mmCIF file of C-alpha atoms in Angstrom:
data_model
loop_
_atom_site.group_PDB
_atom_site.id
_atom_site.type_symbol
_atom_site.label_atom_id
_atom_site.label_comp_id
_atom_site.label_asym_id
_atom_site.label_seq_id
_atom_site.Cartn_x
_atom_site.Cartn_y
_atom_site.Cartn_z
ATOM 1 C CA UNK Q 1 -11.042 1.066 22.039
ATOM 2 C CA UNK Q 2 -8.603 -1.428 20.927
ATOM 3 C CA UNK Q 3 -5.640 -2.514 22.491
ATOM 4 C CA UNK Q 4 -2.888 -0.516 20.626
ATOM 5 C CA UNK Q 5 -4.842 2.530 20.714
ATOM 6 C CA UNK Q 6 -4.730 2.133 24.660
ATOM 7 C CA UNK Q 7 -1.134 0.794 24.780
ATOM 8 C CA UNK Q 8 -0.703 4.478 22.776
ATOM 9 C CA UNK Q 9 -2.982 6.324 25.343
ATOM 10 C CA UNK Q 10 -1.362 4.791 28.509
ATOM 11 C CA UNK Q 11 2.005 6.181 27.245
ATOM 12 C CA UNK Q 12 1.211 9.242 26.575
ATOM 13 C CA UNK Q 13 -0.326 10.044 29.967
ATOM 14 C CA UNK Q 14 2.242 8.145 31.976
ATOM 15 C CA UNK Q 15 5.847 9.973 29.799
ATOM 16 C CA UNK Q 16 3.338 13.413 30.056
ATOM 17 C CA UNK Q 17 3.161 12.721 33.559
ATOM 18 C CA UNK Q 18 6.849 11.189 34.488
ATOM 19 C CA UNK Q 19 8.037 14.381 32.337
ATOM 20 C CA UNK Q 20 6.272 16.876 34.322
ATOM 21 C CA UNK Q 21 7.254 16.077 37.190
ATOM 22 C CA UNK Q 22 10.645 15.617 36.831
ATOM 23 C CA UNK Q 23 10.900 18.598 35.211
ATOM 24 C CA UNK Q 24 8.931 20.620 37.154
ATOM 25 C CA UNK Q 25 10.768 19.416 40.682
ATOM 26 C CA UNK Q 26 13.653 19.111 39.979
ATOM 27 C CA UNK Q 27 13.804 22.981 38.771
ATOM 28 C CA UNK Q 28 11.976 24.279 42.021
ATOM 29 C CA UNK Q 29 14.546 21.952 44.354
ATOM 30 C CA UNK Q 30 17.914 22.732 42.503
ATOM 31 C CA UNK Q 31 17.187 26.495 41.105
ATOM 32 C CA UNK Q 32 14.481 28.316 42.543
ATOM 33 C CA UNK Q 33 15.113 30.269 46.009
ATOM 34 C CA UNK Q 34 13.452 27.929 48.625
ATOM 35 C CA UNK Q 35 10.761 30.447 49.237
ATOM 36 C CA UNK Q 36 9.329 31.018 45.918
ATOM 37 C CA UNK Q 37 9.952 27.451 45.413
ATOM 38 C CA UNK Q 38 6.961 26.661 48.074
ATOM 39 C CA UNK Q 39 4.794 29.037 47.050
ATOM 40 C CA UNK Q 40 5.535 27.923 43.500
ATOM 41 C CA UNK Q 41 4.584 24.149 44.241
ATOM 42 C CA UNK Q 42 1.703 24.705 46.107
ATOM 43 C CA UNK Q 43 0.430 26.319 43.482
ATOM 44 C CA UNK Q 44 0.858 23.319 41.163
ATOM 45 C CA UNK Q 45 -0.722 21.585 43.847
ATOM 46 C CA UNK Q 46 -3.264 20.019 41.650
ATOM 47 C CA UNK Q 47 -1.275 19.215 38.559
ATOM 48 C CA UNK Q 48 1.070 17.511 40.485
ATOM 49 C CA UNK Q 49 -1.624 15.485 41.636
ATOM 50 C CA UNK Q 50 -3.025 14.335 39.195
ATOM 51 C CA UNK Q 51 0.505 13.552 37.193
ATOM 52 C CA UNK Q 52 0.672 11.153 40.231
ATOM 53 C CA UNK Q 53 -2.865 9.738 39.552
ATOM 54 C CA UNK Q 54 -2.092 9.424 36.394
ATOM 55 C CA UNK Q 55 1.289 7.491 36.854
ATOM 56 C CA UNK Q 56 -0.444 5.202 39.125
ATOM 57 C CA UNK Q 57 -3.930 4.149 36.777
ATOM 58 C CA UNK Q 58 -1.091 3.754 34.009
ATOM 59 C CA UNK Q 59 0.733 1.772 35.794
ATOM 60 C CA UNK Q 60 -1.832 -0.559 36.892
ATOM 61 C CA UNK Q 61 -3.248 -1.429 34.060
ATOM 62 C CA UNK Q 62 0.249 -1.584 31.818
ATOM 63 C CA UNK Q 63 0.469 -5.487 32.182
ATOM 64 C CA UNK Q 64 -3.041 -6.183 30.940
ATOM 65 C CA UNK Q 65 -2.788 -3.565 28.110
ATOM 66 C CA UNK Q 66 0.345 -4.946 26.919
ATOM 67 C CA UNK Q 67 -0.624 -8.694 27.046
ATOM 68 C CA UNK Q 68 -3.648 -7.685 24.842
ATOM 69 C CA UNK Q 69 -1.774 -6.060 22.107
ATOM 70 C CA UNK Q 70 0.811 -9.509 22.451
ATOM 71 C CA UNK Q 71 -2.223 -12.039 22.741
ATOM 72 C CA UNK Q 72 -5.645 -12.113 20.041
ATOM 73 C CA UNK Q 73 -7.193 -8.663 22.071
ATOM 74 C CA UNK Q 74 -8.622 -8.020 24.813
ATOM 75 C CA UNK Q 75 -9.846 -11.540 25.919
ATOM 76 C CA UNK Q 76 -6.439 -12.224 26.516
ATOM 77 C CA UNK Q 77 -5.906 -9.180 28.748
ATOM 78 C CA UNK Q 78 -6.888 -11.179 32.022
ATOM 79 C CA UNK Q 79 -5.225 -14.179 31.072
ATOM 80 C CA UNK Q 80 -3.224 -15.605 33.966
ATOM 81 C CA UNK Q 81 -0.987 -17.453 31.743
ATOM 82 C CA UNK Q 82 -0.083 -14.829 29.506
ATOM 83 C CA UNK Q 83 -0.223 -12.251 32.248
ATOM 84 C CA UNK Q 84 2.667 -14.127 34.219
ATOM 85 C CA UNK Q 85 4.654 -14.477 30.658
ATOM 86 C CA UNK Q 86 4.643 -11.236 30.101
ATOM 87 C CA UNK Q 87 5.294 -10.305 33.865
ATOM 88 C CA UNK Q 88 8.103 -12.768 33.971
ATOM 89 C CA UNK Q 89 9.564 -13.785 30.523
ATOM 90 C CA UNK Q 90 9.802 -10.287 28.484
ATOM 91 C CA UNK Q 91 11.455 -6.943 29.309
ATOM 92 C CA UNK Q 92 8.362 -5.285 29.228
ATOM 93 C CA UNK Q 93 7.429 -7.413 32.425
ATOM 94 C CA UNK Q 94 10.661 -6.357 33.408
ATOM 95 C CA UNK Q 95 10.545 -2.489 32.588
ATOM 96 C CA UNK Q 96 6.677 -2.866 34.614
ATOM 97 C CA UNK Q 97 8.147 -4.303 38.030
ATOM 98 C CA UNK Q 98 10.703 -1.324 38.065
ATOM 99 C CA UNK Q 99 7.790 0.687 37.095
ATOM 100 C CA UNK Q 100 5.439 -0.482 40.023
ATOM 101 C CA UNK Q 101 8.363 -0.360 42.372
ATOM 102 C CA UNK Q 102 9.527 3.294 41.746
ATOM 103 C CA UNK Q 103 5.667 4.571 41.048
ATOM 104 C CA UNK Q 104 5.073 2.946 44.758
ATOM 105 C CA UNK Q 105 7.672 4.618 46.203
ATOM 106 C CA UNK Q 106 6.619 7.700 44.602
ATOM 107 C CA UNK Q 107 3.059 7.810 46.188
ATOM 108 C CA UNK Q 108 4.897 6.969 49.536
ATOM 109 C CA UNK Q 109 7.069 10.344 48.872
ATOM 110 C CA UNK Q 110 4.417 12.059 48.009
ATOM 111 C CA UNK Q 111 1.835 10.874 50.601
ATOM 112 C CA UNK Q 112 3.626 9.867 53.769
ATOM 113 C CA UNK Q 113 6.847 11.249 54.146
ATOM 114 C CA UNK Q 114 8.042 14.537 55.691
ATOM 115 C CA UNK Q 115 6.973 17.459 54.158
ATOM 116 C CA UNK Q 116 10.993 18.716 53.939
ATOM 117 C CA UNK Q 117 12.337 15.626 51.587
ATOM 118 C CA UNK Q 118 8.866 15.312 49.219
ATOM 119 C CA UNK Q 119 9.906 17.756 46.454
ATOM 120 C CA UNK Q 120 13.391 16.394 46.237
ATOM 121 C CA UNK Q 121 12.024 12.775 46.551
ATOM 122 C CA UNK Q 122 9.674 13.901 43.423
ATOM 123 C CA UNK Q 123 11.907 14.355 41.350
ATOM 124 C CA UNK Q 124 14.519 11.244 42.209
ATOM 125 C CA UNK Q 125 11.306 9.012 41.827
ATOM 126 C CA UNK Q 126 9.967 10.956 38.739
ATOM 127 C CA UNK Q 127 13.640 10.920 37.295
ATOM 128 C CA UNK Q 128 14.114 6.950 37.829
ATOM 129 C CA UNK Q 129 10.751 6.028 36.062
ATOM 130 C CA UNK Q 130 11.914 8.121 33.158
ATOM 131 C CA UNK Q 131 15.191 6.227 33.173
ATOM 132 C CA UNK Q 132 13.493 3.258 33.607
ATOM 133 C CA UNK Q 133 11.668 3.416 30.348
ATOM 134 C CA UNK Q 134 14.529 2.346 28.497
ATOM 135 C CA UNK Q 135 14.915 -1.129 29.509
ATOM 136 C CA UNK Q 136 12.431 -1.672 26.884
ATOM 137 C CA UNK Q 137 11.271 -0.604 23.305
ATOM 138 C CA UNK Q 138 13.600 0.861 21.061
ATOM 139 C CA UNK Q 139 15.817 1.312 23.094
ATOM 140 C CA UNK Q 140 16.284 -2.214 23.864
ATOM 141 C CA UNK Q 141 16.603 -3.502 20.290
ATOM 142 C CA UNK Q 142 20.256 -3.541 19.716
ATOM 143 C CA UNK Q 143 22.453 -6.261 21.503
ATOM 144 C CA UNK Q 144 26.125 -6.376 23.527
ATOM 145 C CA UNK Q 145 27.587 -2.719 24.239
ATOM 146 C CA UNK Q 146 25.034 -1.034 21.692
ATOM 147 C CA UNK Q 147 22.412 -1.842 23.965
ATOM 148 C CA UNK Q 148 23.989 -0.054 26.667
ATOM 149 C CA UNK Q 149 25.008 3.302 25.458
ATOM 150 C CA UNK Q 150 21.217 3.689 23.444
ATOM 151 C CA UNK Q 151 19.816 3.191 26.916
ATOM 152 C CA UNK Q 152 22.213 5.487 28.466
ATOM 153 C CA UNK Q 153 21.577 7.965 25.237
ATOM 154 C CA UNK Q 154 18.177 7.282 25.475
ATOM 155 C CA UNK Q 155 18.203 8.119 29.292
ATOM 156 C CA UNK Q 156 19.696 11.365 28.799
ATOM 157 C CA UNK Q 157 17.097 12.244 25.906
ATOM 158 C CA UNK Q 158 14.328 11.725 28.435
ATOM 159 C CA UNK Q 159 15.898 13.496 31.509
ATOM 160 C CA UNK Q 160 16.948 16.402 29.387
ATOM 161 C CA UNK Q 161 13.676 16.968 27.877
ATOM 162 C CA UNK Q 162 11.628 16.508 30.776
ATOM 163 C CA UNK Q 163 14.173 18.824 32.693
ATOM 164 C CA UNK Q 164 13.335 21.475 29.402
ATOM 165 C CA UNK Q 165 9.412 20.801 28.650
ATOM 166 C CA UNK Q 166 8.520 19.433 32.342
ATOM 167 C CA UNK Q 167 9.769 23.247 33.962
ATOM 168 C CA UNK Q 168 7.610 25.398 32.059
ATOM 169 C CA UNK Q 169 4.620 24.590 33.945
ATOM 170 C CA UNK Q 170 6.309 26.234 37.059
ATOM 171 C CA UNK Q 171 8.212 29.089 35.110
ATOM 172 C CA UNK Q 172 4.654 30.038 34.033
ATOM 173 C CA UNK Q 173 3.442 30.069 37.552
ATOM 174 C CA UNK Q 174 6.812 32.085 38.551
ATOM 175 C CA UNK Q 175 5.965 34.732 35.644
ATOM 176 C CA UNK Q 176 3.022 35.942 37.976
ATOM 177 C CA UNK Q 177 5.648 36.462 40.656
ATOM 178 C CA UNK Q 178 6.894 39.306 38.653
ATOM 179 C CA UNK Q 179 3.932 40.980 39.270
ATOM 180 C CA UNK Q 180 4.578 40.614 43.367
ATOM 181 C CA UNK Q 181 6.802 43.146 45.054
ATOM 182 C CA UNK Q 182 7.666 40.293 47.689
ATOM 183 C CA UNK Q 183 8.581 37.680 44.796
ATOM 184 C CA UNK Q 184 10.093 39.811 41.977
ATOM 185 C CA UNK Q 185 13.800 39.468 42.826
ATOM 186 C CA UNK Q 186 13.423 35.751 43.544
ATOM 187 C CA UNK Q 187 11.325 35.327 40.439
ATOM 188 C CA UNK Q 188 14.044 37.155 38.347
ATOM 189 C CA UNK Q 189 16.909 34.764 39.567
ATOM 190 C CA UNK Q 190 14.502 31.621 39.293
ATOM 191 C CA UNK Q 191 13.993 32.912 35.298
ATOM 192 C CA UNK Q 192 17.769 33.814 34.404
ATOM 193 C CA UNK Q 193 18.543 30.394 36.270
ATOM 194 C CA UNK Q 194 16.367 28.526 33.789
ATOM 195 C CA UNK Q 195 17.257 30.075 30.756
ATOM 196 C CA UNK Q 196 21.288 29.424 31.764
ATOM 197 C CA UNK Q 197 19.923 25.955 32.504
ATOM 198 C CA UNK Q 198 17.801 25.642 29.043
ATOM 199 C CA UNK Q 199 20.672 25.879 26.924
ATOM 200 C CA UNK Q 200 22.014 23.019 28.672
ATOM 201 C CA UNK Q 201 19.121 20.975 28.411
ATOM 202 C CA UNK Q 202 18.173 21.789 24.805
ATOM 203 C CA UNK Q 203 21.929 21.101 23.199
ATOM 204 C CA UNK Q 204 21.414 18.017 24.813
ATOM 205 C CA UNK Q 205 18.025 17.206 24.217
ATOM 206 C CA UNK Q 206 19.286 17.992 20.002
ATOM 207 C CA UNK Q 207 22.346 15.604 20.717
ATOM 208 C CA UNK Q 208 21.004 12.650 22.101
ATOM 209 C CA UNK Q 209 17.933 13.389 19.514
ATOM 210 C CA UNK Q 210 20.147 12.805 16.484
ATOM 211 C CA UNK Q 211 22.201 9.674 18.300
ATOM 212 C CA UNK Q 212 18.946 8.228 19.106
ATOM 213 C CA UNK Q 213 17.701 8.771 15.400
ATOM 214 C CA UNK Q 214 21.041 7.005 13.793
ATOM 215 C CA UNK Q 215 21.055 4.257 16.483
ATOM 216 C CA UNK Q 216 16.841 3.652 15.522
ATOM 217 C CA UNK Q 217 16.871 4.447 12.104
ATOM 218 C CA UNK Q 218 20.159 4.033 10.483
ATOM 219 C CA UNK Q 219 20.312 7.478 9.055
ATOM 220 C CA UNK Q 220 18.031 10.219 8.654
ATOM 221 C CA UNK Q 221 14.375 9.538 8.286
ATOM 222 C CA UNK Q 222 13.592 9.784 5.082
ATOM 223 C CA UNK Q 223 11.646 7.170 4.419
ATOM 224 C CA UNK Q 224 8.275 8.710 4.777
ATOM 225 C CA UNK Q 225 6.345 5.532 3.336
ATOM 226 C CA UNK Q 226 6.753 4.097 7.092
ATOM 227 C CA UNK Q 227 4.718 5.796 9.400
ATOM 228 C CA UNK Q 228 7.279 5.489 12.498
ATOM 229 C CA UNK Q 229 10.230 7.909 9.774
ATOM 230 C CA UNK Q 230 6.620 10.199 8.947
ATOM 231 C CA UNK Q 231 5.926 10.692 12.757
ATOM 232 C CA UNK Q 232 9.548 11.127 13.616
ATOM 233 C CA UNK Q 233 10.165 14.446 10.861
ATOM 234 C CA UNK Q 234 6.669 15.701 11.866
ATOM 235 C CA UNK Q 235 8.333 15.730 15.516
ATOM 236 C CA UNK Q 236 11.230 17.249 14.688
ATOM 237 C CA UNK Q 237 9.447 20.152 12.787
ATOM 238 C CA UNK Q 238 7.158 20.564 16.156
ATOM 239 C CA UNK Q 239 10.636 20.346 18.621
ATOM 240 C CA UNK Q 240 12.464 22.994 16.232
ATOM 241 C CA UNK Q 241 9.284 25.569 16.712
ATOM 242 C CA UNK Q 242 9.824 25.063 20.613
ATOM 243 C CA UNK Q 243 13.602 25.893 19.898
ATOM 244 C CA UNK Q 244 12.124 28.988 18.463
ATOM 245 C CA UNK Q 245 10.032 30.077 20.613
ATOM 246 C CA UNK Q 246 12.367 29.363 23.546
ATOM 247 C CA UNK Q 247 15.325 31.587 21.924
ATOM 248 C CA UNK Q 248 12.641 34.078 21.297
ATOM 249 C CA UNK Q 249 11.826 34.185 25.231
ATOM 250 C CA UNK Q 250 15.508 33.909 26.034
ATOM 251 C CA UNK Q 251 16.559 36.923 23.596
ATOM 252 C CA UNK Q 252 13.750 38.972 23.051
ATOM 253 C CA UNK Q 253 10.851 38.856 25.748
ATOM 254 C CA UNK Q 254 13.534 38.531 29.092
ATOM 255 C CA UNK Q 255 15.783 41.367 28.091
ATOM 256 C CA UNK Q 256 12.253 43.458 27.964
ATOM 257 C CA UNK Q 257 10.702 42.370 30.797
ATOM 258 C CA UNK Q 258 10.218 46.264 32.023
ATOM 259 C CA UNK Q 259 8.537 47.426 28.631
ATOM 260 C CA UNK Q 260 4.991 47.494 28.249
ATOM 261 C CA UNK Q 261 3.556 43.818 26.921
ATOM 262 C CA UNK Q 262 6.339 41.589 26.858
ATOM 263 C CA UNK Q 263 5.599 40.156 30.569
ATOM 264 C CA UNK Q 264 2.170 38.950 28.274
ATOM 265 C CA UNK Q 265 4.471 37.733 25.544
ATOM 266 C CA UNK Q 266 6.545 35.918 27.596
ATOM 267 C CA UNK Q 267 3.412 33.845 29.215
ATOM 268 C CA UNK Q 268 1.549 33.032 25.913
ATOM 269 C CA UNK Q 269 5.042 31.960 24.119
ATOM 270 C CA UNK Q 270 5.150 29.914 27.171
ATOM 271 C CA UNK Q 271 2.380 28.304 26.749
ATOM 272 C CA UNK Q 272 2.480 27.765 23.075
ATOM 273 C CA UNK Q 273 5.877 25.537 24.077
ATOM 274 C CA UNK Q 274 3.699 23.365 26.816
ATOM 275 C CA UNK Q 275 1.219 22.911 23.980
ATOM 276 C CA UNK Q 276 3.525 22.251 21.705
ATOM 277 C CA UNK Q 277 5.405 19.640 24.231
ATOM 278 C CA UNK Q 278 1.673 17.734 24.829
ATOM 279 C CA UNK Q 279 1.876 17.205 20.882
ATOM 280 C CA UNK Q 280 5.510 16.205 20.386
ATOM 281 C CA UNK Q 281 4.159 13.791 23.516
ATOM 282 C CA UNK Q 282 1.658 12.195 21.358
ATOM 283 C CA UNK Q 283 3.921 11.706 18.680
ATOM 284 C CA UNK Q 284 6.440 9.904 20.373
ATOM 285 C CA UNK Q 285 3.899 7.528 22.197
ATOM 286 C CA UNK Q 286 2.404 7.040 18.687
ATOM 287 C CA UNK Q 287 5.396 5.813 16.591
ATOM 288 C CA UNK Q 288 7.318 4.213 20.297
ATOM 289 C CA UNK Q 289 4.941 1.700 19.076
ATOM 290 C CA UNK Q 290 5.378 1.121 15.164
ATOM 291 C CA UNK Q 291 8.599 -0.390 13.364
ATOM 292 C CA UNK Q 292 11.385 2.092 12.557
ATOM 293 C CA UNK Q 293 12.759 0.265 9.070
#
């Protein structure tokens, strides 16, 4: 495998993973009843797991990754010299120390603190690392006051879609509570809470989107002989089918939740958006990496 394909790989899994579970705790702490909240995370018990694994391999091997695609491959990986320059001279190094830090605390959160403050501490830690991500890459490429408001836009992009695309794992999991005489209620107001909360997130998911575009690109990406423009519209075609299918759930499958198969609708639309979230993923990991102009 060569060095940018991995540099591509290790983003994917560690934004999949940062995404997730942000998402997915901070919608159980801030709008699901307590109770169903539990029983909701415990059964994302292994998911949630292995987002952390993940987040912590990635991690770890970031700085060696990176100085191979810098450096002549992966010779250069290992390199103590060109491991401490990157550590210490370029915001990547940066970006990786507040990385490490927050991934660190993380496992402490998740592994050795009580049991009352871990899914709130989740989603502060998962929250910062996706913040974090914009002290480098495009995000980083303009100078003076520019700089600042595409990392603030950028954050906001990030949080918004993770709090969107990161939830649906657990709003799956609640669907089966609708099926439970002891959950229904709570999995009704956990449901209406995250549509209410959707809208929010997906207005500003489209804002920041465009800013983010203009401040990258210039303009509207049009020029499909780069690859990063290609990638981009290919995105935005995937992201507009989750807009779909999300007002079809809101407006169609919720208001029949007591007819027949729309409970089944509901699930599988569901799951066509966290399928089509894994691609839009890929995408973004892919062209992160490739010159916008």
């Amino acid at each position: 495998m060569k060095p940018d394909v991995a540099l591509i790989l290790c983003r994917f899994l560690f934004d999949g993973a940062a995404l997730f579970l942000w998402g997915a705790s901070a919608y159980l702490s801030a709008l699901v009843p307590a109770e169903l909240a539990r029983w909701t995370d415990r059964r994302l018990g292994t998911p949630i797991r292995v987002a952390v694994v993940l987040l912590a391999a990635t991690t770890a091997v970031l700085i060696p990754v990176r100085t191979a695609t810098i450096g002549e491959g992966w010779p250069d990986a290992l390199s103590p010299e060109l491991l401490q320059s990157t550590l210490l001279e370029t915001s990547i190094g940066q970006a990786w120390i507040i990385q490490a830090t927050l991934t660190a605390l993380l496992l402490i959160v998740m592994f050795a603190s009580p049991a009352r403050y871990r899914l709130g501490g989740r989603a502060l830690c998962a929250g910062l690392l996706l913040a974090g991500l914009t002290i480098s890459g495009h995000a980083a490429m303009n100078g003076g006051w520019l700089r600042t408001v595409h990392r603030l836009n950028d954050a906001v992009h990030l949080l918004a879609a993770g709090a969107w695309i990161g939830a649906l794992a657990p709003v799956l999991v609640i669907l089966h509570g609708l099926n439970d005489e002891q959950r229904q209620r709570d999995a009704r107001v956990a449901l209406m809470r995250f549509s209410t909360a959707g809208h929010v997130a997906v207005a500003l998911v489209l804002l920041s989107g465009v800013a983010n575009t203009f401040l990258i690109v210039g303009g509207f990406p049009l020029d499909w002989s780069l690859d990063y423009q290609r990638l981009l519209c290919i995105k935005l075609v995937l992201v507009a089918l989750m807009i779909a299918l999300a007002l079809a759930n809101r407006y169609v499958f919720v208001p029949r939740l007591g007819r027949g198969r729309s409970l089944t609708a509901l699930a599988w639309a569901t799951r066509a958006e966290i399928f089509l979230s894994f691609c839009v993923v890929a995408l973004v990991a892919w062209f992160g990496t490739l010159q916008p102009t």
